[in-house]
GROMACS .gro file of C-alpha atoms in nm:
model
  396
    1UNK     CA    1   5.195   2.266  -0.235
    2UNK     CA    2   5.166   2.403  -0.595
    3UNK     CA    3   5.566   2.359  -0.658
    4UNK     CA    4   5.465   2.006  -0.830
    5UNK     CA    5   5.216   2.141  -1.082
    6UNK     CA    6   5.317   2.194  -1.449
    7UNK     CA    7   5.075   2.420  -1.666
    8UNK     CA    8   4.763   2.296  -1.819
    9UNK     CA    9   4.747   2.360  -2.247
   10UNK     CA   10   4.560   2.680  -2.316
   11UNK     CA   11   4.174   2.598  -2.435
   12UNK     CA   12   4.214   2.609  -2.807
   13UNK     CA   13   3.860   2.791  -2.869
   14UNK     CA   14   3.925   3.044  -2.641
   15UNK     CA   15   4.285   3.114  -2.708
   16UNK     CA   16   4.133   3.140  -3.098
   17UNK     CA   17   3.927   3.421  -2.949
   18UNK     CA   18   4.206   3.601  -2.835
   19UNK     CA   19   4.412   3.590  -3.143
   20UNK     CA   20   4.065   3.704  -3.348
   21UNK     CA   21   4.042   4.040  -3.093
   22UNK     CA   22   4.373   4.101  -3.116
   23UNK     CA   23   4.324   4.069  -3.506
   24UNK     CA   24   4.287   4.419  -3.677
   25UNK     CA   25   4.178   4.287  -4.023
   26UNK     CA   26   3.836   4.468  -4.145
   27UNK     CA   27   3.722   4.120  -4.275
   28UNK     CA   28   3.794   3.892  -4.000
   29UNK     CA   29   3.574   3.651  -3.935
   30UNK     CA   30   3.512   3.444  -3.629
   31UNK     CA   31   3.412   3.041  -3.648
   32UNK     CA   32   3.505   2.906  -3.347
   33UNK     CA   33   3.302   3.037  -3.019
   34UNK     CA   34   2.977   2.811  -3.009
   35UNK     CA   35   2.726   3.099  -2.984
   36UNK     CA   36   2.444   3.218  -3.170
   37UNK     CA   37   2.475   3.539  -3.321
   38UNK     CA   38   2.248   3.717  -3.523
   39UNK     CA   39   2.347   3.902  -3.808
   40UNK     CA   40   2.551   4.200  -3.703
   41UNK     CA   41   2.750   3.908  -3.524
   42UNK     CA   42   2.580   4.000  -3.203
   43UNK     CA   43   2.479   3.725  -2.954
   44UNK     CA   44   2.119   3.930  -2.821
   45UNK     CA   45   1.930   3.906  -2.493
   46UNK     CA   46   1.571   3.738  -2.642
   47UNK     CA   47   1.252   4.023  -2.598
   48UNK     CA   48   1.074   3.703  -2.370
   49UNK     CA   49   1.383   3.718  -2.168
   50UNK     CA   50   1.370   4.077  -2.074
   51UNK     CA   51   1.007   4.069  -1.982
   52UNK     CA   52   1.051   3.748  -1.782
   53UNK     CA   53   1.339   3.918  -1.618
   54UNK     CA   54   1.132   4.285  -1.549
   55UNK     CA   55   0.864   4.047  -1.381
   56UNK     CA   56   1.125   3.891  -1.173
   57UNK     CA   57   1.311   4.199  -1.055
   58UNK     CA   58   0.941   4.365  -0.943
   59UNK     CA   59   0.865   4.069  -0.756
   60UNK     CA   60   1.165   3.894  -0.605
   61UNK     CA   61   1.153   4.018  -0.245
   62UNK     CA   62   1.446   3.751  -0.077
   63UNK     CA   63   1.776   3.595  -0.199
   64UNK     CA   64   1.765   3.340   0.069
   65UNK     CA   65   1.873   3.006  -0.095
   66UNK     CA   66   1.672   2.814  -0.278
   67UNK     CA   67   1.818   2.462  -0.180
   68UNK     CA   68   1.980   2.181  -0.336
   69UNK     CA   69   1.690   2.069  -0.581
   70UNK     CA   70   1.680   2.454  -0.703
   71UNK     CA   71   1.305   2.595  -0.800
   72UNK     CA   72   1.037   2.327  -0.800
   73UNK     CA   73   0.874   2.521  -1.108
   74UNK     CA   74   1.180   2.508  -1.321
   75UNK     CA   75   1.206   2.143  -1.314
   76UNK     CA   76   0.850   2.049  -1.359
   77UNK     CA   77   0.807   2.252  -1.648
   78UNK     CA   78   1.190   2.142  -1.795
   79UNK     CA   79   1.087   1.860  -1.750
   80UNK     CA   80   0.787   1.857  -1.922
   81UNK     CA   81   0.968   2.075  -2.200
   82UNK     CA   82   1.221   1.759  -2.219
   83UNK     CA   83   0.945   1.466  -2.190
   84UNK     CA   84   0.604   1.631  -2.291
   85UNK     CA   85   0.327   1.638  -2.034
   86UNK     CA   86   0.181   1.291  -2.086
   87UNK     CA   87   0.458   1.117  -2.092
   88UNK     CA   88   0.434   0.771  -1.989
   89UNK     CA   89   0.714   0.788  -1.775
   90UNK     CA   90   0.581   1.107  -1.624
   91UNK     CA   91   0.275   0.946  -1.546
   92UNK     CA   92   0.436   0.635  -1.422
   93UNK     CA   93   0.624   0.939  -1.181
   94UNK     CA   94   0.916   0.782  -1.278
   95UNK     CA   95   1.089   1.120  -1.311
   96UNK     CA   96   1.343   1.323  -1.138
   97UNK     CA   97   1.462   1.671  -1.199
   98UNK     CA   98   1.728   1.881  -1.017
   99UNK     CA   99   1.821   2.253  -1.130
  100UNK     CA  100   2.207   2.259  -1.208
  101UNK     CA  101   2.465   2.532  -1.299
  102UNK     CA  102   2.397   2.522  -1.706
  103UNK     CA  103   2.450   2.224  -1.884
  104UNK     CA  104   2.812   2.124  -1.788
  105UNK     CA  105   2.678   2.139  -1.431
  106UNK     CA  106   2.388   1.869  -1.500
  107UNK     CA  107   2.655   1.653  -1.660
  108UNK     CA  108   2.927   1.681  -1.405
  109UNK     CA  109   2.612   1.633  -1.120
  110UNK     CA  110   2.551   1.292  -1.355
  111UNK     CA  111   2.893   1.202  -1.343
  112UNK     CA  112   2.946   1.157  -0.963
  113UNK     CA  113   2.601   1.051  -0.928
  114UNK     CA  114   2.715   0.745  -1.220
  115UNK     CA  115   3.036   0.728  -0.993
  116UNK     CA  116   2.823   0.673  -0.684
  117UNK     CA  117   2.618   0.412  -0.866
  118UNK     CA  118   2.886   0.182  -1.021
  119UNK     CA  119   3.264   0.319  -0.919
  120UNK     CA  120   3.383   0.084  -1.239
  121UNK     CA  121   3.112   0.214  -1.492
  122UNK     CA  122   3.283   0.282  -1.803
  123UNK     CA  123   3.156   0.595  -2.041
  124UNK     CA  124   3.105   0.548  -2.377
  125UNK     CA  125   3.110   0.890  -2.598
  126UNK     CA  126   3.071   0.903  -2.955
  127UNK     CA  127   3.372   1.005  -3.169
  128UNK     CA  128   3.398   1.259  -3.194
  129UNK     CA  129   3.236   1.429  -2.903
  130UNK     CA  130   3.211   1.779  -2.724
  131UNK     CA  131   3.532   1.891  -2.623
  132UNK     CA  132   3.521   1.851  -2.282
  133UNK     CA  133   3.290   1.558  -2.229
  134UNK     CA  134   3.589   1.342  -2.103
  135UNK     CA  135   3.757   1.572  -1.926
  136UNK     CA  136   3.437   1.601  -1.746
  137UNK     CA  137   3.390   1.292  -1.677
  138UNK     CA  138   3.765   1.161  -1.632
  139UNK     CA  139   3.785   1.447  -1.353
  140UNK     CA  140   3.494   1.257  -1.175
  141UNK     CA  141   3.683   0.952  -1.172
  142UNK     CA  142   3.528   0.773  -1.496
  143UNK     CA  143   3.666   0.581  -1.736
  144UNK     CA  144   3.584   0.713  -2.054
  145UNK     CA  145   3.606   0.508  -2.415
  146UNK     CA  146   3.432   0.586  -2.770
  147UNK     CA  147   3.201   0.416  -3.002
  148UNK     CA  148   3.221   0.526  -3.359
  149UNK     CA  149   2.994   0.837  -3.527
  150UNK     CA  150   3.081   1.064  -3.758
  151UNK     CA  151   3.268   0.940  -4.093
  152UNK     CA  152   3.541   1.235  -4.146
  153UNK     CA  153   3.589   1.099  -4.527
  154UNK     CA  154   3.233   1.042  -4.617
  155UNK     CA  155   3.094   1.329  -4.437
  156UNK     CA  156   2.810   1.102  -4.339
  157UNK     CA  157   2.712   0.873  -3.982
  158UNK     CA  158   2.902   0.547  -3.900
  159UNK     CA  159   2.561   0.380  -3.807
  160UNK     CA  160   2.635   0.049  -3.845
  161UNK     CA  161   2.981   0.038  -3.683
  162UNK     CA  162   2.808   0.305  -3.433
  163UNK     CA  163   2.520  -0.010  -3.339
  164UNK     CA  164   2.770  -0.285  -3.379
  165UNK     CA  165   3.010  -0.164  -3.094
  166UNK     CA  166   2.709  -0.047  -2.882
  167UNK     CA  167   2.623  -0.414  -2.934
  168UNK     CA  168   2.911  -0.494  -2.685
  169UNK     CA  169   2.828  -0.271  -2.414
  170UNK     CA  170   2.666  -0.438  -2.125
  171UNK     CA  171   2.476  -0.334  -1.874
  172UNK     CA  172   2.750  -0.167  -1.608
  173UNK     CA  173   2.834   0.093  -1.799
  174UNK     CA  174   2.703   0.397  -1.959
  175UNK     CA  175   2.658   0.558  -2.319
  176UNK     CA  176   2.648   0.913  -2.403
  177UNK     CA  177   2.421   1.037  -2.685
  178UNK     CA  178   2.361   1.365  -2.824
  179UNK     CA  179   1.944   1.459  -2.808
  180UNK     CA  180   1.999   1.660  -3.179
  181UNK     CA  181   2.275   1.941  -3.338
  182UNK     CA  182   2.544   1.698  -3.254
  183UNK     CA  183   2.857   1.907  -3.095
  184UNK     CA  184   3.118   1.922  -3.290
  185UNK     CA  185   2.981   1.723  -3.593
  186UNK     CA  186   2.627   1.858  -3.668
  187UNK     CA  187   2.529   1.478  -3.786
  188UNK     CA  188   2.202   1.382  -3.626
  189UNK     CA  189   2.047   1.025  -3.577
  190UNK     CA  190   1.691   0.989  -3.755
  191UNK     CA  191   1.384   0.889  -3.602
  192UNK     CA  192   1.409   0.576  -3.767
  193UNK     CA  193   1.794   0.503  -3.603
  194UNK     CA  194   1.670   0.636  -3.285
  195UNK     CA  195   1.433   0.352  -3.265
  196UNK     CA  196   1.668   0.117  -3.367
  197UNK     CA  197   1.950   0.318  -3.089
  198UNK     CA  198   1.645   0.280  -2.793
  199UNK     CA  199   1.586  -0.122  -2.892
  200UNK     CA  200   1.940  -0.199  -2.872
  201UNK     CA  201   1.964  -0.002  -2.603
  202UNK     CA  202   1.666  -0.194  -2.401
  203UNK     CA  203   1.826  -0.556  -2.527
  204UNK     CA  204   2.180  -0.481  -2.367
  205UNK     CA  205   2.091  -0.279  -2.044
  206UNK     CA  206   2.322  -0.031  -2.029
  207UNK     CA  207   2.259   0.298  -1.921
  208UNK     CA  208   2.171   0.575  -2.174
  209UNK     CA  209   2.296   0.954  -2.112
  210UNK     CA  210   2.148   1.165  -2.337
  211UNK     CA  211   2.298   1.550  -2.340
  212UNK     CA  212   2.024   1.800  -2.481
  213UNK     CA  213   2.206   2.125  -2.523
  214UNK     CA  214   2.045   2.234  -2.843
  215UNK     CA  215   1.662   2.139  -2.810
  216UNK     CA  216   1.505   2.370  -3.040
  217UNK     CA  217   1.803   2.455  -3.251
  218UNK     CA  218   1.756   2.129  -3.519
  219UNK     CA  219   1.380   2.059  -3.653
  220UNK     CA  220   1.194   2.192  -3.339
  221UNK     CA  221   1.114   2.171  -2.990
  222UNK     CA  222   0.948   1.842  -2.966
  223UNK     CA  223   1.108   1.705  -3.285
  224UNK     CA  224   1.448   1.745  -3.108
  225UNK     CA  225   1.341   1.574  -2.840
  226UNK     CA  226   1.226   1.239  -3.040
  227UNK     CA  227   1.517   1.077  -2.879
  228UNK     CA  228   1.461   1.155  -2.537
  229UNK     CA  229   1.121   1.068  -2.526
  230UNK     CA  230   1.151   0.710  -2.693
  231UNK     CA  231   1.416   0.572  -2.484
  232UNK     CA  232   1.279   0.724  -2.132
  233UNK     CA  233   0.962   0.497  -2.259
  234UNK     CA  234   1.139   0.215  -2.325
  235UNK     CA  235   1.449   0.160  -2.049
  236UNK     CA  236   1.440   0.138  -1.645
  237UNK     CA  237   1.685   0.377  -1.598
  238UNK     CA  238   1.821   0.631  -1.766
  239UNK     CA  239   1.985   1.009  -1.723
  240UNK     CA  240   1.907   1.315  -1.920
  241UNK     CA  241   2.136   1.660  -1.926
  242UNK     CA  242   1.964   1.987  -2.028
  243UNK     CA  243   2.086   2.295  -2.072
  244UNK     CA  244   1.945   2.675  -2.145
  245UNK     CA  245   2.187   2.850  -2.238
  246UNK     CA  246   2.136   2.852  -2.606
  247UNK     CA  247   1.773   2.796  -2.665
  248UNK     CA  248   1.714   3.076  -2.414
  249UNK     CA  249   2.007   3.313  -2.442
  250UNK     CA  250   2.074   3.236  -2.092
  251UNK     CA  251   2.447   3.202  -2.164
  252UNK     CA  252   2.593   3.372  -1.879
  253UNK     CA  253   2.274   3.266  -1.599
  254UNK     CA  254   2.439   2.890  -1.613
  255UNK     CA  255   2.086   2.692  -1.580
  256UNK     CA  256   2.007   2.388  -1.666
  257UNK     CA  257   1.888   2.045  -1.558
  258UNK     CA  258   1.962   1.693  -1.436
  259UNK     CA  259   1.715   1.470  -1.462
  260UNK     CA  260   1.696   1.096  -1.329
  261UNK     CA  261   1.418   0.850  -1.478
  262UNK     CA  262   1.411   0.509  -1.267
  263UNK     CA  263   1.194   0.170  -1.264
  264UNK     CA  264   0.952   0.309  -1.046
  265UNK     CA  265   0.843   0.599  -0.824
  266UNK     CA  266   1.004   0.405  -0.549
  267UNK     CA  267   1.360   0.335  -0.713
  268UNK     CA  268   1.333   0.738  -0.835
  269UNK     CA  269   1.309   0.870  -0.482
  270UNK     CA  270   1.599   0.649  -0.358
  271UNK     CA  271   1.842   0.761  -0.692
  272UNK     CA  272   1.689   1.099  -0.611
  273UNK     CA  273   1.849   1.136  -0.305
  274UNK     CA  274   2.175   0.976  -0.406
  275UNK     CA  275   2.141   1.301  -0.637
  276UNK     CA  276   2.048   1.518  -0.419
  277UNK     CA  277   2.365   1.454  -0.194
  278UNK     CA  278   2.589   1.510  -0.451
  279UNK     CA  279   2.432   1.818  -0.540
  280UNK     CA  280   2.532   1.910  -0.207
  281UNK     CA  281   2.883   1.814  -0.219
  282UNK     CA  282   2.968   2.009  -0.555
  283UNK     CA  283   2.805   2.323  -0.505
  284UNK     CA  284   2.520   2.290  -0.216
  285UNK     CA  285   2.270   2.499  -0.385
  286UNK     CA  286   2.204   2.600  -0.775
  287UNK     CA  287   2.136   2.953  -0.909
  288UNK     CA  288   1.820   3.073  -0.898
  289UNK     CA  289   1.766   3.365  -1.177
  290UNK     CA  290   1.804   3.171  -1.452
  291UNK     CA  291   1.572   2.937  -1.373
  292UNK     CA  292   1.298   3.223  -1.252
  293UNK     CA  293   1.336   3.320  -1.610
  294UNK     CA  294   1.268   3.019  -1.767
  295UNK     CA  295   0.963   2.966  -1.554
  296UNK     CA  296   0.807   3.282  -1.613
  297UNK     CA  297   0.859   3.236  -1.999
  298UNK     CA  298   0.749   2.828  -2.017
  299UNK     CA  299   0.450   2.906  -1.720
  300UNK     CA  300   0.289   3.185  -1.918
  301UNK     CA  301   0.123   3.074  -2.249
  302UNK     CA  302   0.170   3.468  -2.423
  303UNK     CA  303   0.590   3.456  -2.315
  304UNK     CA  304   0.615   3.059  -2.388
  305UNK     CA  305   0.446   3.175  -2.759
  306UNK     CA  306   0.709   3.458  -2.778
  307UNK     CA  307   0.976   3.253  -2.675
  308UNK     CA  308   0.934   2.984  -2.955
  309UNK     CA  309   0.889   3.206  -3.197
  310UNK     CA  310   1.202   3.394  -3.078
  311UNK     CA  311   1.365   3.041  -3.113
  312UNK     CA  312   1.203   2.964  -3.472
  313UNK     CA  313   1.431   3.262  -3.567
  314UNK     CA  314   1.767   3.170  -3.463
  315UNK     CA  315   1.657   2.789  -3.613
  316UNK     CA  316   1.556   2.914  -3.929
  317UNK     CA  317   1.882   3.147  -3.922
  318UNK     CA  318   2.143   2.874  -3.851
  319UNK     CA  319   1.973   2.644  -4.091
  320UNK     CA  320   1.981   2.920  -4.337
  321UNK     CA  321   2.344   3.041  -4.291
  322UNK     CA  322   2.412   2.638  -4.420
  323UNK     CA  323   2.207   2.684  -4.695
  324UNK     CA  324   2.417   3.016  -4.777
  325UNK     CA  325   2.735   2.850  -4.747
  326UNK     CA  326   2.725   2.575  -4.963
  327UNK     CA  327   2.530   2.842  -5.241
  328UNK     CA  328   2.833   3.097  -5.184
  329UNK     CA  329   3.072   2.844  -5.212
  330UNK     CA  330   2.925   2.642  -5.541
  331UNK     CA  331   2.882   3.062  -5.679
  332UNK     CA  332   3.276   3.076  -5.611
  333UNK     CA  333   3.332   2.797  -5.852
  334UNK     CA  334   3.438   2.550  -5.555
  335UNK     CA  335   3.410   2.191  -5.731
  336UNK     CA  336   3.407   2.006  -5.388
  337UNK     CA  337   3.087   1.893  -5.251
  338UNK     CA  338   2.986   2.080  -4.975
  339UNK     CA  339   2.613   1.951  -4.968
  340UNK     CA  340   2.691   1.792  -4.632
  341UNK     CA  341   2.675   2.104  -4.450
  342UNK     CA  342   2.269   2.203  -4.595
  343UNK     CA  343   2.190   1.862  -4.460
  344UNK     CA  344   2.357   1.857  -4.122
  345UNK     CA  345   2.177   2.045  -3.815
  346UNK     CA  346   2.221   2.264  -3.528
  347UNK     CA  347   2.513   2.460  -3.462
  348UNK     CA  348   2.845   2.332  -3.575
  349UNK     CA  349   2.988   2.141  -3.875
  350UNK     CA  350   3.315   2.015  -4.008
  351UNK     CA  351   3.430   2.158  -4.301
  352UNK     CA  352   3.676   1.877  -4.359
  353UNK     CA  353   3.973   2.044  -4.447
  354UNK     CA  354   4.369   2.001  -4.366
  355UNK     CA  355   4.483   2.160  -4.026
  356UNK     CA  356   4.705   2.326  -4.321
  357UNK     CA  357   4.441   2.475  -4.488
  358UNK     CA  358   4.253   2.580  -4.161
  359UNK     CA  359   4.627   2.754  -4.084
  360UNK     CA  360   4.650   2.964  -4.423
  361UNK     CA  361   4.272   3.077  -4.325
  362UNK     CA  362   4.366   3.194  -4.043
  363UNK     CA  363   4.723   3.353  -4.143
  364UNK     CA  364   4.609   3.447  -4.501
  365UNK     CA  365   4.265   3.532  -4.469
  366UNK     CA  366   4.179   3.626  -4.028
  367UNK     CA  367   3.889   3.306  -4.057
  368UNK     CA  368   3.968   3.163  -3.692
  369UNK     CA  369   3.793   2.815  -3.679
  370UNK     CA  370   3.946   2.529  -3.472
  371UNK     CA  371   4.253   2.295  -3.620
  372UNK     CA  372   3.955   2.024  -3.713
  373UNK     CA  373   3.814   2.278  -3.936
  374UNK     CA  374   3.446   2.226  -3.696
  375UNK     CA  375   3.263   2.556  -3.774
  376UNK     CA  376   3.011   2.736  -3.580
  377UNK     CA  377   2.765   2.822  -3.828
  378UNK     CA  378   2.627   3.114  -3.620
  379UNK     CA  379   2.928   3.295  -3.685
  380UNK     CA  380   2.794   3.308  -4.086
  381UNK     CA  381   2.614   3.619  -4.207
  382UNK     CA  382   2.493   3.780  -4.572
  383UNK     CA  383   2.767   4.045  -4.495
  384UNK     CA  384   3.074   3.776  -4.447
  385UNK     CA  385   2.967   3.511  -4.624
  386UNK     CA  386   3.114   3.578  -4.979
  387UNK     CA  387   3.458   3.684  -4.848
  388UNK     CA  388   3.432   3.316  -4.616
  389UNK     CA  389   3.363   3.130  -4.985
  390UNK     CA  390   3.629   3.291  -5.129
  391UNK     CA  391   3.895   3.241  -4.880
  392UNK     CA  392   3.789   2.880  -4.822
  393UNK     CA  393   3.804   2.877  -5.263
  394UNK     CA  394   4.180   3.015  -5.217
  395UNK     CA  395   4.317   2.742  -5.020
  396UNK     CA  396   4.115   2.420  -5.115
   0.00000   0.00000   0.00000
């Protein structure tokens, strides 16, 4: 049986973090794991977590399962972290929500649901896009193509070309967007091109698929959710991915969400159970600690306080650490603008230089940061951040 196979190509961020640990240089420096790490480089539990987590452990009293929709709590309050509680769609109870294993679970869930709805729906993902967005979705059977984003040259957002090929897209198919802190490029849509995004989106019918890993991480909890909120109140149908690993530390728990917004209450329950039975033929039934966590923090006003405060931190750090770089690097007498990266949100960013020059930082220098030069700005601090402007000075 396995005589035929030939062996997939290493992941290139995590065979990065091998060469980093094996990497004995005091002043190494690691760019390329998407974590948040505060500034001794450690990626912490959050103080809301651990209290959420004592309550849990003195009063869970079964692990029986918790079936296919996961914990009823979770998703309400998800979803009412994703939508706001007076919604219009929410009202309408035009809403849907499943517990899934983390965000890549919610999206893979959406993928054979999509597959299940239209077995010719093509995907449309912005370019460039997370990493494994079409393997995801080619491994569920979907064709996947790209609409233009991110301007490498220009450091800046392809808008128009971005709305003039979504102009094309009709209504069997379905486009991915990023909710904020696009991954890899950092380049978020305003307001003012999300309305424009949810109009166009209305006129041509396809279906939108927004993927909210980051909510929190750009401008704010309900500011990152702008997106989200306009087109779910201005389409029939539309899918949203959630994820809390990052804005809740829950890296290693895997919860997040799927959630399904139809016509009508009617039209939700029948796509609901569509969902639900795929649910069941991926992985039958979702974690459940995660998502007691996340309840206990976003049902308790005192932990839900803690928790976005807690979140303020790491927001104001990130945003901070791309402040720091662009100083650091202007301080080292780097000519280049760099201004892009102060203006950009969220988590990653492209530095824009050669695979050559990402090669010597590595060789030269121990900076490990992927051949496309994307950053993770977490991986910044006061104590590195001088000897990063100087090495990224050296071979510019």
């Amino acid at each position: 049986m396995f005589h035929s196979l030939s062996a997939m190509p290493a992941d290139p961020i995590l065979g990065l973090l091998t060469q980093y640990r094996a990497d004995s240089h005091t002043n190494k420096v690691d760019l390329g794991v998407g974590v948040y790490k505060d500034p001794s480089g450690h990626t912490p539990i959050l103080a809301c977590v651990k209290i959420a987590e004592k309550q849990r452990f003195e009063t869970e009293d079964t692990k029986v399962y918790i079936g296919p929709t996961g914990s009823a709590p979770f998703n309400k309050l998800m979803t009412e972290l994703a939508f706001g509680q007076s919604h219009p769609a929410l009202l309408a109870d035009r809403i849907r929500t499943v517990s899934t294993p983390g965000g890549t679970g919610a999206l893979r869930v959406a993928a054979d649901f999509i597959k299940r709805c239209n077995p010719n729906a093509v995907l449309w993902v912005s370019d460039p896009t997370w990493a494994n967005h079409t393997g995801l979705f080619e491994a569920a059977g979907i064709s996947v193509k790209t609409y233009p984003y991110y301007d490498y040259d220009s450091k800046t957002l392809k808008f128009d070309q971005m709305m003039a090929k979504l102009a094309t897209i009709g209504k069997d198919d379905v486009v991915l967007l990023h909710a904020c802190c696009h991954n890899p490029s950092g380049m978020d849509l305003t307001p003012a091109q999300w309305d424009q995004v949810v109009e166009l989106t209305a006129k041509q019918g396809f279906t939108p698929l927004i993927d909210m890993a980051y909510q929190g991480f750009g401008d704010g909890v309900d500011e990152d959710a702008y997106g989200v909120r306009q087109m779910a109140a201005a389409v029939e149908n539309m899918i949203l991915c959630s994820s809390c690993s990052k804005n809740f530390g829950l890296y290693r728990e895997r919860i997040g969400a799927c959630t399904l917004v139809g016509k009508d209450s009617v039209q939700a329950n029948v796509a609901y159970s569509v969902l639900l039975y795929v649910v069941r033929c991926i992985y039958s039934m979702p974690p459940a600690h995660g998502a007691a966590i996340v309840e206990t923090i976003l049902g308790n006003d005192t932990l839900k306080q803690q928790w976005l405060d807690e979140l303020k931190v790491m927001r104001d750090r990130i945003n901070g650490n791309r402040t720091m770089l662009v100083e650091q690097l202007k301080a080292n007498g780097v000519e280049r603008d760099f201004s892009f990266i102060a203006n950009q949100k969220g988590m990653f960013s492209f530095l824009g230089i050669s695979p050559q020059q990402v090669e010597r930082l590595k060789q030269e220098h121990s900076i490990y940061m992927v051949g496309s030069s994307r950053i993770s700005i977490a991986g910044i601090s006061e104590a590195n951040v001088d000897y990063l402007a100087k090495s990224i000075a050296k071979v510019l």
